[in-house]
Amino acid sequence: LAKTTQPISMDSYEGQEVNITCSHNNIATNDYITWYQQFPSQGPRFIIQGYKTKVTNEVASLFIPADRKSSTLSLPRVSLSDTAVYYCLVGERADSWGKLQFGAGTQVVVTP
Amino acid sequence: NAGVTQTPKFQVLKTGQSMTLQCAQDMNHEYMSWYRQDPGMGLRLIHYSVGAGITDQGEVPNGYNVSRSTTEDFPLRLLSAAPSQTSVYFCASSYVRAGVTYEQYFGPGTRLTVT
């Protein structure tokens, strides 16, 4: 199963764009890439999911290059409430569910 | 919908005691999973279920049992609690579409301390 690697932490100021890149060199052909957000003392929450190219929703964009060995979560114009840990997860498939592995995630701290 | 609910929110056990963490979902999701999260770390999969009557092991199953008698409920049993099981436990549910699972919906967690 694809193992993911992310930066441990990132700092940003309010109003800036934050880009978090996740490496998943061993991603399988039919793997999707999912990003979750976790606030302290809460369970993770789904942000966005994609397979290739670009996906955008109301809170984020996900960029996936053609080789799919990495992906970048983009948070536009962050606010203090975006301070959280962000996880990249690969391989939420029926035939590999038992091998799911969350990495340590990226702690994003937004300051005024 | 209440989503995914977990009880209790907090629990303190003595070494050797047993207990059951409850998890329920009202979204008719096929998949349910249990994770543990230790301080400063990501989530690790303990057990999961792909439907009523079907369960399987994740990355760290030792010391835990599960069963799934209904679609809604997926309890996690600690057989003989050990200090190493001190952690925050999250339950999640998800549905499968065309062989590709969609997002997991997580419960609020149970904070367990074993002394």
Short mmCIF file of C-alpha atoms in Angstrom, two decimals:
data_model
loop_
_atom_site.label_atom_id
_atom_site.label_comp_id
_atom_site.label_asym_id
_atom_site.label_seq_id
_atom_site.Cartn_x
_atom_site.Cartn_y
_atom_site.Cartn_z
CA LEU A 1 0.00 0.00 0.00
CA ALA A 2 1.23 3.49 -0.82
CA LYS A 3 2.98 5.16 2.08
CA THR A 4 2.62 8.92 2.29
CA THR A 5 5.13 11.58 3.31
CA GLN A 6 4.18 15.12 4.29
CA PRO A 7 5.96 18.04 5.94
CA ILE A 8 5.60 17.96 9.71
CA SER A 9 4.49 21.57 10.03
CA MET A 10 3.77 24.76 8.12
CA ASP A 11 3.17 28.29 9.32
CA SER A 12 1.12 30.92 7.54
CA TYR A 13 -0.50 34.30 8.03
CA GLU A 14 -4.16 35.00 7.66
CA GLY A 15 -5.21 35.66 4.08
CA GLN A 16 -2.34 33.74 2.51
CA GLU A 17 -2.59 30.60 0.41
CA VAL A 18 -1.25 27.42 1.98
CA ASN A 19 -0.01 24.55 -0.17
CA ILE A 20 0.76 21.18 1.40
CA THR A 21 2.44 18.56 -0.73
CA CYS A 22 2.15 14.85 -0.06
CA SER A 23 4.44 12.25 -1.64
CA HIS A 24 3.03 8.81 -2.46
CA ASN A 25 5.56 7.20 -4.76
CA ASN A 26 4.02 3.73 -4.66
CA ILE A 27 0.46 4.74 -5.44
CA ALA A 28 -1.52 2.04 -7.23
CA THR A 29 -3.32 2.57 -10.51
CA ASN A 30 -6.76 2.55 -8.94
CA ASP A 31 -5.92 4.49 -5.77
CA TYR A 32 -7.68 7.75 -5.01
CA ILE A 33 -6.07 10.45 -2.89
CA THR A 34 -8.01 11.89 0.03
CA TRP A 35 -7.23 14.77 2.38
CA TYR A 36 -8.62 15.07 5.89
CA GLN A 37 -8.54 17.90 8.42
CA GLN A 38 -8.37 17.34 12.17
CA PHE A 39 -8.90 19.86 14.94
CA PRO A 40 -7.75 19.12 18.51
CA SER A 41 -10.03 16.71 20.38
CA GLN A 42 -12.07 15.96 17.26
CA GLY A 43 -12.18 13.22 14.66
CA PRO A 44 -10.77 13.89 11.18
CA ARG A 45 -13.05 15.50 8.64
CA PHE A 46 -13.03 14.93 4.88
CA ILE A 47 -11.80 17.87 2.83
CA ILE A 48 -11.32 16.70 -0.73
CA GLN A 49 -10.63 13.63 -2.86
CA GLY A 50 -9.24 13.17 -6.34
CA TYR A 51 -7.73 10.79 -8.84
CA LYS A 52 -5.87 12.98 -11.32
CA THR A 53 -5.40 16.57 -12.53
CA LYS A 54 -7.31 19.09 -10.46
CA VAL A 55 -10.28 18.94 -8.15
CA THR A 56 -11.84 21.98 -6.49
CA ASN A 57 -14.58 22.36 -3.95
CA GLU A 58 -15.78 25.18 -1.73
CA VAL A 59 -12.91 24.89 0.76
CA ALA A 60 -9.85 23.61 -1.12
CA SER A 61 -8.22 22.53 -4.35
CA LEU A 62 -6.28 19.35 -4.99
CA PHE A 63 -3.60 19.21 -7.65
CA ILE A 64 -2.36 15.83 -8.88
CA PRO A 65 0.38 15.64 -11.55
CA ALA A 66 0.26 13.15 -14.38
CA ASP A 67 2.54 10.62 -12.66
CA ARG A 68 0.34 10.78 -9.52
CA LYS A 69 3.37 10.28 -7.24
CA SER A 70 2.47 13.38 -5.28
CA SER A 71 -0.46 15.65 -4.63
CA THR A 72 -0.84 19.19 -3.34
CA LEU A 73 -3.64 20.45 -1.16
CA SER A 74 -4.21 24.16 -1.63
CA LEU A 75 -6.07 26.20 0.98
CA PRO A 76 -6.88 29.66 -0.40
CA ARG A 77 -6.83 32.69 1.88
CA VAL A 78 -6.52 30.84 5.19
CA SER A 79 -8.04 32.11 8.41
CA LEU A 80 -7.25 31.36 12.04
CA SER A 81 -9.87 28.60 11.97
CA ASP A 82 -7.81 26.69 9.41
CA THR A 83 -5.23 25.91 12.10
CA ALA A 84 -5.37 22.11 12.21
CA VAL A 85 -3.56 18.93 11.26
CA TYR A 86 -3.99 17.86 7.63
CA TYR A 87 -3.64 14.24 6.55
CA CYS A 88 -3.11 12.81 3.11
CA LEU A 89 -4.48 9.29 2.70
CA VAL A 90 -4.11 6.94 -0.24
CA GLY A 91 -5.80 3.67 -1.00
CA GLU A 92 -9.26 3.79 0.54
CA ARG A 93 -10.32 0.83 -1.60
CA ALA A 94 -12.40 -2.18 -0.79
CA ASP A 95 -9.57 -4.60 -1.59
CA SER A 96 -6.94 -2.81 0.51
CA TRP A 97 -8.89 -1.31 3.39
CA GLY A 98 -7.01 -3.34 6.01
CA LYS A 99 -3.73 -1.77 4.97
CA LEU A 100 -4.81 1.86 5.33
CA GLN A 101 -2.15 4.00 6.94
CA PHE A 102 -2.53 7.57 8.09
CA GLY A 103 0.80 9.34 8.26
CA ALA A 104 1.72 11.82 10.97
CA GLY A 105 0.05 14.65 9.07
CA THR A 106 1.01 18.31 8.64
CA GLN A 107 0.35 20.76 11.46
CA VAL A 108 -0.71 24.07 9.91
CA VAL A 109 -0.62 27.10 12.18
CA VAL A 110 -2.24 30.31 10.97
CA THR A 111 -1.39 33.52 12.79
CA PRO A 112 -2.87 37.01 12.49
CA ASN B 1 -28.83 12.45 11.00
CA ALA B 2 -26.64 12.09 14.06
CA GLY B 3 -23.79 10.73 11.92
CA VAL B 4 -21.28 8.64 13.86
CA THR B 5 -21.70 8.55 17.62
CA GLN B 6 -19.33 7.13 20.22
CA THR B 7 -19.73 6.41 23.90
CA PRO B 8 -18.28 7.01 26.37
CA LYS B 9 -16.33 10.23 25.71
CA PHE B 10 -13.86 9.49 28.50
CA GLN B 11 -12.94 6.33 30.36
CA VAL B 12 -10.36 5.35 32.96
CA LEU B 13 -9.57 1.68 33.43
CA LYS B 14 -7.26 -0.27 35.65
CA THR B 15 -4.84 -2.72 34.11
CA GLY B 16 -6.56 -6.02 33.44
CA GLN B 17 -10.10 -4.66 33.28
CA SER B 18 -12.23 -5.15 30.20
CA MET B 19 -14.67 -2.79 28.57
CA THR B 20 -16.57 -2.07 25.37
CA LEU B 21 -16.40 1.14 23.37
CA GLN B 22 -19.64 1.77 21.55
CA CYS B 23 -19.98 3.12 18.01
CA ALA B 24 -23.14 3.69 16.01
CA GLN B 25 -23.96 5.28 12.67
CA ASP B 26 -27.29 6.17 11.11
CA MET B 27 -26.19 6.67 7.52
CA ASN B 28 -26.58 3.04 6.43
CA HIS B 29 -22.89 2.89 5.57
CA GLU B 30 -21.38 -0.46 4.71
CA TYR B 31 -17.88 0.11 6.06
CA MET B 32 -17.04 0.81 9.69
CA SER B 33 -13.58 1.10 11.19
CA TRP B 34 -11.85 1.58 14.51
CA TYR B 35 -8.68 3.63 14.82
CA ARG B 36 -6.45 4.63 17.68
CA GLN B 37 -4.50 7.84 17.82
CA ASP B 38 -1.57 8.26 20.17
CA PRO B 39 -0.26 11.74 21.04
CA GLY B 40 1.34 13.51 18.09
CA MET B 41 0.73 10.62 15.75
CA GLY B 42 -1.60 9.71 12.94
CA LEU B 43 -4.44 7.24 13.17
CA ARG B 44 -3.76 3.52 13.14
CA LEU B 45 -6.39 1.04 11.99
CA ILE B 46 -7.38 -1.57 14.59
CA HIS B 47 -10.27 -3.48 13.03
CA TYR B 48 -12.78 -2.85 10.31
CA SER B 49 -16.01 -4.28 8.94
CA VAL B 50 -17.36 -4.33 5.39
CA GLY B 51 -20.87 -5.25 6.43
CA ALA B 52 -22.94 -6.99 9.07
CA GLY B 53 -21.29 -10.22 10.10
CA ILE B 54 -17.97 -9.45 8.38
CA THR B 55 -14.93 -8.10 10.23
CA ASP B 56 -11.20 -8.09 9.61
CA GLN B 57 -7.97 -6.90 11.18
CA GLY B 58 -6.11 -3.71 10.57
CA GLU B 59 -2.59 -2.70 11.48
CA VAL B 60 -2.84 -3.02 15.29
CA PRO B 61 -5.52 -5.60 16.21
CA ASN B 62 -3.90 -7.29 19.21
CA GLY B 63 -5.81 -6.88 22.46
CA TYR B 64 -9.05 -5.88 20.76
CA ASN B 65 -12.13 -7.71 19.53
CA VAL B 66 -14.96 -6.52 17.33
CA SER B 67 -18.27 -7.81 16.05
CA ARG B 68 -20.87 -6.40 13.68
CA SER B 69 -24.32 -7.84 14.19
CA THR B 70 -26.14 -4.89 12.59
CA THR B 71 -25.30 -2.29 9.97
CA GLU B 72 -25.58 0.47 12.56
CA ASP B 73 -23.37 -0.76 15.41
CA PHE B 74 -19.70 -1.68 15.64
CA PRO B 75 -18.49 -2.10 19.24
CA LEU B 76 -14.81 -2.44 20.14
CA ARG B 77 -13.94 -4.66 23.09
CA LEU B 78 -10.78 -4.40 25.13
CA LEU B 79 -10.20 -7.84 26.57
CA SER B 80 -7.67 -7.05 29.30
CA ALA B 81 -6.66 -3.41 29.35
CA ALA B 82 -2.97 -2.51 29.37
CA PRO B 83 -1.28 0.90 29.82
CA SER B 84 -0.13 0.65 26.19
CA GLN B 85 -3.78 0.93 25.17
CA THR B 86 -4.03 4.43 26.58
CA SER B 87 -5.07 6.42 23.51
CA VAL B 88 -7.90 8.22 21.76
CA TYR B 89 -10.14 5.86 19.84
CA PHE B 90 -12.05 6.94 16.76
CA CYS B 91 -14.79 5.10 14.97
CA ALA B 92 -15.53 5.86 11.31
CA SER B 93 -18.06 4.81 8.70
CA SER B 94 -17.94 5.00 4.95
CA TYR B 95 -19.88 3.74 1.96
CA VAL B 96 -18.51 2.00 -1.11
CA ARG B 97 -19.37 3.13 -4.60
CA ALA B 98 -18.26 1.24 -7.70
CA GLY B 99 -15.44 -0.41 -5.75
CA VAL B 100 -14.00 2.93 -4.71
CA THR B 101 -14.62 4.05 -1.16
CA TYR B 102 -15.68 7.59 -0.53
CA GLU B 103 -14.86 9.71 2.47
CA GLN B 104 -14.86 8.36 5.98
CA TYR B 105 -17.10 9.99 8.54
CA PHE B 106 -15.46 10.02 11.96
CA GLY B 107 -17.01 10.04 15.39
CA PRO B 108 -15.93 12.45 18.16
CA GLY B 109 -13.64 9.91 19.80
CA THR B 110 -13.24 8.17 23.16
CA ARG B 111 -10.30 9.16 25.33
CA LEU B 112 -9.14 6.07 27.23
CA THR B 113 -6.63 6.01 30.05
CA VAL B 114 -5.36 2.74 31.49
CA THR B 115 -3.57 2.98 34.84
#
